[in-house]
Coordinates of C-alpha atoms in Angstrom, one line a residue:
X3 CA -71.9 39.6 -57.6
X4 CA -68.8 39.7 -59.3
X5 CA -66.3 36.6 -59.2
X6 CA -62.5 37.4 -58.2
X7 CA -59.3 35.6 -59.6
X8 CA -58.0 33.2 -57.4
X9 CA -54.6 34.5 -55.7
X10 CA -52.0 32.2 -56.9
X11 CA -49.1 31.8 -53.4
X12 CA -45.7 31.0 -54.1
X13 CA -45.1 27.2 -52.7
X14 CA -42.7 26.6 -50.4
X15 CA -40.8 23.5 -49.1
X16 CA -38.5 22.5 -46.9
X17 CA -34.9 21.0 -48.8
X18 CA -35.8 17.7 -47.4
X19 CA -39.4 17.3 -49.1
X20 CA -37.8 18.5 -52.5
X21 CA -35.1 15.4 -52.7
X22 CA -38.3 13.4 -51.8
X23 CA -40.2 15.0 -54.4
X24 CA -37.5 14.5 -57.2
X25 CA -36.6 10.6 -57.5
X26 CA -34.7 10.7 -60.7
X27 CA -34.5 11.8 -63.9
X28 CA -36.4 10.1 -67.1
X29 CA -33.1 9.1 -69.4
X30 CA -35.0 8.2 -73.0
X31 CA -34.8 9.0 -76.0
X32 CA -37.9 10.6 -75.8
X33 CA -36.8 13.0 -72.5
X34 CA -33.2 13.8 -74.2
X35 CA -35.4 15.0 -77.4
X36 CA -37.2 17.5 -75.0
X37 CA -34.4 19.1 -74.1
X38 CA -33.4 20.4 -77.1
X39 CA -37.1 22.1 -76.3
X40 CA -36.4 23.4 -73.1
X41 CA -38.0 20.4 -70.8
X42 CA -37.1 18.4 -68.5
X43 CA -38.5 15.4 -67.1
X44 CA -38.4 13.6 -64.3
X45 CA -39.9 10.6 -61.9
X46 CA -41.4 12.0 -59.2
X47 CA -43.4 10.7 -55.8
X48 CA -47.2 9.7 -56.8
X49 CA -48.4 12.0 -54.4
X50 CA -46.6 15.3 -55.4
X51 CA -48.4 18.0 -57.0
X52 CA -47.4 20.3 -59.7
X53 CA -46.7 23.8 -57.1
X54 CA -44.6 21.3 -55.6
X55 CA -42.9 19.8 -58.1
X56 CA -42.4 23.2 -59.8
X57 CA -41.0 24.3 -56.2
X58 CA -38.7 21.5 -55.8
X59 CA -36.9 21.9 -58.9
X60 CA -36.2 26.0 -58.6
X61 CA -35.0 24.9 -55.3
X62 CA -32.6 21.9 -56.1
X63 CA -31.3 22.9 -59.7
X64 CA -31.6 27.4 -59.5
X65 CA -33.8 27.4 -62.3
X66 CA -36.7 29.7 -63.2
X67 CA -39.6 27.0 -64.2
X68 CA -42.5 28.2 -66.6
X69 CA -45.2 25.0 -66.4
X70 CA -45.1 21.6 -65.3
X71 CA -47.0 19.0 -67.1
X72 CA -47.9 15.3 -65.0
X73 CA -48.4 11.9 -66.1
X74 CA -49.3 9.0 -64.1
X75 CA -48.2 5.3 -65.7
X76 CA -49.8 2.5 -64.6
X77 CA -47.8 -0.3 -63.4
X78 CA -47.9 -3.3 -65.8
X79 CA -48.6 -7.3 -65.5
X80 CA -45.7 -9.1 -65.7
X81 CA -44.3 -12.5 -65.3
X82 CA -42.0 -13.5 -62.4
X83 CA -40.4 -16.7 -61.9
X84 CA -43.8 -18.3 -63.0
X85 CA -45.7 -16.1 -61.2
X86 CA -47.8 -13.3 -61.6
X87 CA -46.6 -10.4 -60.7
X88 CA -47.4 -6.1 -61.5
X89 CA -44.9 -3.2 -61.4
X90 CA -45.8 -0.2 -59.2
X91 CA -47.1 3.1 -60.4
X92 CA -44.9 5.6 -61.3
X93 CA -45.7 9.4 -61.5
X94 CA -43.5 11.6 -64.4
X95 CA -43.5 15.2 -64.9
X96 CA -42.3 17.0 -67.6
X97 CA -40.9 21.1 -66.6
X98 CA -40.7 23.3 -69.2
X99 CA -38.0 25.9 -68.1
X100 CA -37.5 29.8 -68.9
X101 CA -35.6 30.4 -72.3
X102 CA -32.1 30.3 -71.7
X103 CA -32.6 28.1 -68.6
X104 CA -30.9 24.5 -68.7
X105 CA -30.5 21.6 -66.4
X106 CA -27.5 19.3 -67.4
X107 CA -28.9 16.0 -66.0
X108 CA -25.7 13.4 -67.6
X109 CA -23.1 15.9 -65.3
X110 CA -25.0 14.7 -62.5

């Protein structure tokens, strides 16, 4: 028995689930470093997945994207008005794009 390679299939999405994939971009001093790299990152929803995610930003920027890394940040416990309180989760993912590939996030 010999074991096959799984087929990879190209995601696709409708333009309406990519703008809900996408929130917003991640403006730090960290992200802004990474571009200099090639990547790109960005807030996305907590339930997108990387073929998504990857799918989502050829679609909305014309881009050719090589990998997408994900990070999920826990919401933290904070004080408000006296009471306790805890920030949502929030899901990031950094793209690494093509060479020559950019996406100019402050003209947007």
């Amino acid at each position: 028995m010999s074991i096959r390679p799984r087929k990879r299939t190209q995601t696709v999405i409708s333009q309406a689930k990519a703008y809900d994939t996408i929130l917003r971009p991640v403006v730090t001093e960290k992200a802004t470093m990474g571009n200099e790299h090639g990547q790109v990152s960005f807030f996305v929803a907590i339930d997108a997945t990387k073929p998504e995610i990857k799918a989502a930003v050829e679609m909305l920027f014309n881009v050719k994207v090589m990998a997408v890394n994900t990070i999920i940040q826990k919401g933290k416990k904070k004080m408000f008005r006296g009471r306790p309180g805890r920030r949502s989760d929030a899901k990031k993912a950094i793209v690494t794009l093509a060479d020559g590939q950019a996406i100019d996030l402050m003209g947007v």
